[in-house]
Amino acid sequence: MKNDWEGISLFLRLSPQCAQAVDACAWPVTYLAGDAVVWEEDECKALYFVRSGAVEIYRSALDGREHTLGVISPGQGFNLVPVLRKESKNPANARCIQDTTLLALGREDAQRLMDRYSDLAIALAQEMAARLEMMTRKAGALALDSVRQRLAAFLIAEAEKGKSDPEIYWTRDDMARQIGTVRDVIGRNLREMEAQGVLRRVKGNIVLLDRERLQKIAQGSDTT
Amino acid sequence: MADKNVPVIDRQKCTLCGMCVDACPEDVLAIEAGNLVFADAGACTMCAACESICPERAVTVYYHISWADKEE
């Protein structure tokens, strides 16, 4: 193999012949933190797999507000929609939130290989299904949960990440984009949770103290 | 990479208005010789008062999120 596919689960599910063909068409690309990878509505050139680092997928409004749809960690892919739907526009923006290495697979190559290797089509559909499940949960949370619930769920999810996941430093703006609110509301909720002993802020860390109560807040069963 | 143990100042955006200096409860920030500086970085608690008050959004506070029982 000319590329390093370690940790990219989709690739590991491919037959040897298919994996060889995908590897021959793919190429590595590196970005610095803050760099844009794709812009929404631009012509889709490729789908991507994250080797290292992290990529934020987001949509932006005309007034400049942004909402984060997800953060793609090592092993996961993004920009799958225009490949599977055979439409040519990127559906969302993607930018690196750390120095990042990606493996890119050209859109036309991906479509040609899907026609030839059903295991690639199935693997991409499975990856897409996982993303759809994540988006369904997110849409439900935005519609049904309070900001306090969404913030608690976000804090738990972030703190649960393992040592192999990228270590991400969050601003209050970042957190606001993740859960669909604004910076000041994040600050107010963090202060309230700190006053209640659920967490404490120490230097550059938000340290979560009370797992049980935080989970109750996330579930909506602690409204104090 | 910028030090994440103190707020990060974007010096292109900072107009030296001094609002963050007045807002800081620990007197961490100061304007000296035409620059916004950390007069006492060790005293910074990352309360984000400077970030909240900055009209130019020139100050950013970064947090890492972890469980207390996983801290090393």
Short mmCIF file of C-alpha atoms in Angstrom, two decimals:
data_model
loop_
_atom_site.label_atom_id
_atom_site.label_comp_id
_atom_site.label_asym_id
_atom_site.label_seq_id
_atom_site.Cartn_x
_atom_site.Cartn_y
_atom_site.Cartn_z
CA MET A 1 0.00 0.00 0.00
CA LYS A 2 1.32 3.45 -0.80
CA ASN A 3 -0.85 5.14 1.87
CA ASP A 4 -1.15 4.50 5.61
CA TRP A 5 -4.75 3.38 6.29
CA GLU A 6 -4.23 2.27 9.90
CA GLY A 7 -7.25 3.04 12.05
CA ILE A 8 -9.57 3.84 9.12
CA SER A 9 -12.25 1.26 9.84
CA LEU A 10 -14.02 1.55 6.50
CA PHE A 11 -10.84 0.58 4.68
CA LEU A 12 -10.35 -2.49 6.85
CA ARG A 13 -13.77 -3.84 5.74
CA LEU A 14 -12.79 -3.89 2.05
CA SER A 15 -11.70 -6.95 0.09
CA PRO A 16 -7.97 -7.03 -0.74
CA GLN A 17 -8.62 -6.23 -4.41
CA CYS A 18 -10.90 -3.32 -3.57
CA ALA A 19 -8.51 -2.00 -0.91
CA GLN A 20 -5.68 -2.12 -3.46
CA ALA A 21 -7.75 -0.19 -6.00
CA VAL A 22 -8.82 2.43 -3.45
CA ASP A 23 -5.25 2.85 -2.22
CA ALA A 24 -3.98 3.36 -5.77
CA CYS A 25 -6.40 6.28 -6.28
CA ALA A 26 -6.03 7.94 -2.86
CA TRP A 27 -3.53 10.56 -1.80
CA PRO A 28 -2.51 12.13 1.52
CA VAL A 29 -3.03 15.81 2.23
CA THR A 30 -2.02 17.81 5.30
CA TYR A 31 -3.55 20.94 6.80
CA LEU A 32 -2.77 23.29 9.66
CA ALA A 33 -5.28 24.00 12.42
CA GLY A 34 -7.82 26.51 11.11
CA ASP A 35 -7.36 25.60 7.44
CA ALA A 36 -10.48 25.03 5.34
CA VAL A 37 -10.76 21.67 3.58
CA VAL A 38 -14.00 22.22 1.64
CA TRP A 39 -16.63 24.96 1.36
CA GLU A 40 -20.34 24.28 1.14
CA GLU A 41 -21.84 24.62 -2.36
CA ASP A 42 -18.40 24.34 -3.99
CA GLU A 43 -17.89 21.56 -6.48
CA CYS A 44 -17.11 18.30 -4.65
CA LYS A 45 -13.65 17.11 -5.61
CA ALA A 46 -13.15 14.26 -3.15
CA LEU A 47 -14.26 12.44 -0.04
CA TYR A 48 -11.84 12.35 2.86
CA PHE A 49 -10.72 10.10 5.70
CA VAL A 50 -9.06 11.54 8.80
CA ARG A 51 -5.67 9.94 9.54
CA SER A 52 -4.75 12.30 12.39
CA GLY A 53 -6.10 15.53 13.84
CA ALA A 54 -9.75 16.57 13.77
CA VAL A 55 -12.10 18.24 11.30
CA GLU A 56 -15.14 20.35 12.15
CA ILE A 57 -18.13 20.07 9.79
CA TYR A 58 -20.34 23.17 9.94
CA ARG A 59 -22.93 25.25 8.14
CA SER A 60 -22.96 29.03 8.21
CA ALA A 61 -25.74 31.60 7.90
CA LEU A 62 -25.58 34.79 5.85
CA ASP A 63 -25.19 36.85 9.04
CA GLY A 64 -22.05 34.90 9.95
CA ARG A 65 -23.53 32.60 12.58
CA GLU A 66 -22.20 29.07 12.40
CA HIS A 67 -23.50 25.74 13.62
CA THR A 68 -21.26 22.72 14.03
CA LEU A 69 -22.77 19.55 12.60
CA GLY A 70 -20.05 17.29 13.92
CA VAL A 71 -16.37 16.81 14.60
CA ILE A 72 -14.71 14.08 12.56
CA SER A 73 -12.06 12.14 14.46
CA PRO A 74 -9.27 9.89 13.18
CA GLY A 75 -10.63 6.83 11.39
CA GLN A 76 -13.81 8.52 10.19
CA GLY A 77 -14.69 9.88 6.75
CA PHE A 78 -16.54 12.97 5.54
CA ASN A 79 -18.00 14.52 2.37
CA LEU A 80 -19.74 11.24 1.59
CA VAL A 81 -23.06 12.77 0.51
CA PRO A 82 -22.04 14.12 -2.91
CA VAL A 83 -20.38 10.81 -3.73
CA LEU A 84 -23.34 8.64 -2.76
CA ARG A 85 -26.00 10.95 -4.19
CA LYS A 86 -23.99 11.62 -7.34
CA GLU A 87 -24.54 15.34 -6.78
CA SER A 88 -21.55 17.54 -7.25
CA LYS A 89 -21.83 20.15 -4.45
CA ASN A 90 -20.29 19.95 -1.00
CA PRO A 91 -23.19 19.97 1.49
CA ALA A 92 -21.27 21.67 4.32
CA ASN A 93 -18.01 23.39 5.23
CA ALA A 94 -15.09 21.50 6.71
CA ARG A 95 -12.14 23.02 8.55
CA CYS A 96 -9.35 21.54 10.62
CA ILE A 97 -9.40 22.23 14.34
CA GLN A 98 -5.95 20.70 14.77
CA ASP A 99 -3.03 20.09 12.45
CA THR A 100 -4.55 17.31 10.38
CA THR A 101 -3.60 14.65 7.86
CA LEU A 102 -6.30 13.31 5.54
CA LEU A 103 -6.47 10.68 2.87
CA ALA A 104 -8.45 11.92 -0.11
CA LEU A 105 -10.28 9.83 -2.69
CA GLY A 106 -11.44 11.68 -5.80
CA ARG A 107 -15.20 11.81 -6.27
CA GLU A 108 -15.16 10.30 -9.76
CA ASP A 109 -12.72 7.59 -8.68
CA ALA A 110 -14.94 6.77 -5.69
CA GLN A 111 -18.02 6.50 -7.90
CA ARG A 112 -16.18 4.35 -10.45
CA LEU A 113 -14.86 2.07 -7.71
CA MET A 114 -18.32 1.78 -6.09
CA ASP A 115 -19.73 0.58 -9.42
CA ARG A 116 -17.02 -2.06 -9.60
CA TYR A 117 -16.71 -3.14 -5.93
CA SER A 118 -19.94 -3.64 -4.01
CA ASP A 119 -17.99 -3.88 -0.73
CA LEU A 120 -16.90 -0.25 -1.13
CA ALA A 121 -20.49 0.83 -1.79
CA ILE A 122 -21.69 -1.09 1.28
CA ALA A 123 -18.88 0.30 3.48
CA LEU A 124 -19.65 3.88 2.40
CA ALA A 125 -23.37 3.30 2.99
CA GLN A 126 -22.59 2.01 6.51
CA GLU A 127 -20.43 5.06 7.22
CA MET A 128 -23.25 7.26 5.94
CA ALA A 129 -25.79 5.42 8.13
CA ALA A 130 -23.64 6.05 11.20
CA ARG A 131 -23.50 9.75 10.32
CA LEU A 132 -27.27 9.85 9.75
CA GLU A 133 -27.83 8.29 13.17
CA MET A 134 -25.61 10.98 14.74
CA MET A 135 -27.48 13.74 12.90
CA THR A 136 -30.86 12.29 13.94
CA ARG A 137 -29.78 12.39 17.60
CA LYS A 138 -28.52 15.95 17.15
CA ALA A 139 -31.74 17.12 15.49
CA GLY A 140 -33.76 15.54 18.31
CA ALA A 141 -31.63 17.25 20.94
CA LEU A 142 -31.91 20.65 19.24
CA ALA A 143 -35.68 20.34 19.02
CA LEU A 144 -36.46 18.76 22.39
CA ASP A 145 -33.65 19.44 24.88
CA SER A 146 -32.79 22.63 26.77
CA VAL A 147 -29.42 24.35 26.35
CA ARG A 148 -28.49 23.11 29.84
CA GLN A 149 -29.24 19.52 28.80
CA ARG A 150 -27.32 19.87 25.54
CA LEU A 151 -24.33 21.43 27.30
CA ALA A 152 -24.24 18.64 29.89
CA ALA A 153 -24.41 16.00 27.14
CA PHE A 154 -21.63 17.76 25.23
CA LEU A 155 -19.38 17.98 28.31
CA ILE A 156 -19.91 14.27 29.08
CA ALA A 157 -19.19 13.23 25.49
CA GLU A 158 -16.05 15.33 25.34
CA ALA A 159 -14.74 14.13 28.71
CA GLU A 160 -15.39 10.49 27.75
CA LYS A 161 -13.02 10.66 24.80
CA GLY A 162 -10.06 8.32 25.11
CA LYS A 163 -6.39 9.03 24.96
CA SER A 164 -6.26 8.04 21.29
CA ASP A 165 -8.77 10.75 20.40
CA PRO A 166 -7.45 14.19 19.50
CA GLU A 167 -7.05 16.48 22.52
CA ILE A 168 -9.26 19.40 21.67
CA TYR A 169 -9.28 22.77 23.43
CA TRP A 170 -12.69 24.44 23.27
CA THR A 171 -13.62 28.09 23.38
CA ARG A 172 -17.07 29.11 24.58
CA ASP A 173 -17.83 30.06 20.95
CA ASP A 174 -16.86 26.54 19.85
CA MET A 175 -19.15 25.02 22.47
CA ALA A 176 -21.96 27.35 21.43
CA ARG A 177 -21.61 26.27 17.78
CA GLN A 178 -21.67 22.63 18.87
CA ILE A 179 -24.95 22.82 20.75
CA GLY A 180 -26.78 25.59 18.92
CA THR A 181 -26.60 28.59 21.23
CA VAL A 182 -24.44 31.67 21.86
CA ARG A 183 -21.29 32.25 23.89
CA ASP A 184 -22.87 34.17 26.75
CA VAL A 185 -25.41 31.39 27.38
CA ILE A 186 -22.56 28.86 27.57
CA GLY A 187 -20.78 31.11 30.08
CA ARG A 188 -23.92 31.48 32.22
CA ASN A 189 -24.62 27.74 32.26
CA LEU A 190 -21.00 26.91 33.11
CA ARG A 191 -21.10 29.40 36.00
CA GLU A 192 -24.37 27.87 37.26
CA MET A 193 -22.99 24.34 37.08
CA GLU A 194 -19.84 25.47 38.86
CA ALA A 195 -21.90 27.07 41.63
CA GLN A 196 -23.84 23.80 41.99
CA GLY A 197 -20.62 21.79 42.35
CA VAL A 198 -21.11 19.89 39.11
CA LEU A 199 -17.83 21.11 37.63
CA ARG A 200 -14.97 23.45 38.34
CA ARG A 201 -12.84 25.58 36.09
CA VAL A 202 -9.16 25.31 36.84
CA LYS A 203 -6.80 27.24 34.61
CA GLY A 204 -7.40 25.91 31.11
CA ASN A 205 -9.54 22.99 32.23
CA ILE A 206 -13.21 22.34 32.80
CA VAL A 207 -13.08 19.50 35.31
CA LEU A 208 -16.32 17.52 35.65
CA LEU A 209 -16.91 16.54 39.28
CA ASP A 210 -20.35 14.97 39.61
CA ARG A 211 -20.95 12.32 36.96
CA GLU A 212 -24.36 11.22 38.25
CA ARG A 213 -25.79 14.71 38.42
CA LEU A 214 -24.37 15.70 35.05
CA GLN A 215 -26.02 12.65 33.49
CA LYS A 216 -29.31 13.60 35.14
CA ILE A 217 -29.01 17.12 33.75
CA ALA A 218 -28.34 15.70 30.26
CA GLN A 219 -31.40 13.45 30.55
CA GLY A 220 -33.58 16.33 31.72
CA SER A 221 -34.33 14.76 35.10
CA ASP A 222 -32.40 17.39 37.10
CA THR A 223 -33.93 20.81 36.56
CA THR A 224 -32.57 22.58 39.65
CA MET B 1 0.96 26.60 19.62
CA ALA B 2 -0.19 29.40 21.92
CA ASP B 3 -0.08 28.86 25.70
CA LYS B 4 -3.60 27.65 26.63
CA ASN B 5 -3.11 28.41 30.36
CA VAL B 6 -3.83 32.08 29.80
CA PRO B 7 -6.27 33.78 27.42
CA VAL B 8 -5.02 34.14 23.86
CA ILE B 9 -4.84 37.75 22.63
CA ASP B 10 -5.28 38.52 18.95
CA ARG B 11 -3.04 41.56 18.67
CA GLN B 12 -4.38 42.39 15.20
CA LYS B 13 -7.84 42.90 16.70
CA CYS B 14 -6.84 44.45 20.05
CA THR B 15 -7.35 48.23 20.14
CA LEU B 16 -5.82 48.63 23.64
CA CYS B 17 -9.12 49.98 24.95
CA GLY B 18 -8.26 48.54 28.38
CA MET B 19 -11.71 47.12 29.14
CA CYS B 20 -10.22 43.67 29.78
CA VAL B 21 -7.68 45.21 32.17
CA ASP B 22 -10.48 46.79 34.19
CA ALA B 23 -12.63 43.64 34.07
CA CYS B 24 -9.96 41.21 35.28
CA PRO B 25 -10.66 40.39 38.95
CA GLU B 26 -7.10 39.19 39.49
CA ASP B 27 -5.26 42.13 37.86
CA VAL B 28 -3.59 39.74 35.45
CA LEU B 29 -3.68 42.06 32.46
CA ALA B 30 -2.00 45.44 32.00
CA ILE B 31 -1.17 47.85 29.23
CA GLU B 32 2.53 48.59 29.22
CA ALA B 33 4.48 50.50 26.60
CA GLY B 34 1.61 50.35 24.15
CA ASN B 35 1.04 46.62 24.51
CA LEU B 36 -1.52 44.46 26.31
CA VAL B 37 0.58 42.18 28.51
CA PHE B 38 0.15 39.54 31.19
CA ALA B 39 1.47 41.32 34.27
CA ASP B 40 0.81 38.28 36.44
CA ALA B 41 -0.02 35.28 34.25
CA GLY B 42 0.22 32.86 37.18
CA ALA B 43 -2.75 34.53 38.87
CA CYS B 44 -5.08 33.99 35.89
CA THR B 45 -8.02 31.74 36.80
CA MET B 46 -9.40 31.62 33.22
CA CYS B 47 -12.68 33.12 34.44
CA ALA B 48 -13.14 34.59 30.93
CA ALA B 49 -14.21 38.04 32.17
CA CYS B 50 -11.71 39.53 29.68
CA GLU B 51 -13.14 37.46 26.84
CA SER B 52 -16.71 38.43 27.71
CA ILE B 53 -16.06 42.17 27.85
CA CYS B 54 -13.79 42.58 24.83
CA PRO B 55 -15.75 44.54 22.21
CA GLU B 56 -13.39 43.41 19.43
CA ARG B 57 -13.50 39.68 20.29
CA ALA B 58 -9.72 39.86 20.53
CA VAL B 59 -9.51 37.64 23.61
CA THR B 60 -10.13 33.90 23.54
CA VAL B 61 -10.10 31.46 26.45
CA TYR B 62 -9.52 27.77 25.68
CA TYR B 63 -10.66 24.89 27.86
CA HIS B 64 -9.86 21.21 27.90
CA ILE B 65 -12.73 19.09 29.27
CA SER B 66 -12.07 16.08 31.50
CA TRP B 67 -13.48 14.04 34.40
CA ALA B 68 -11.98 14.77 37.79
CA ASP B 69 -11.30 11.06 38.34
CA LYS B 70 -9.30 10.88 35.10
CA GLU B 71 -7.03 13.80 35.95
CA GLU B 72 -3.37 12.94 36.22
#
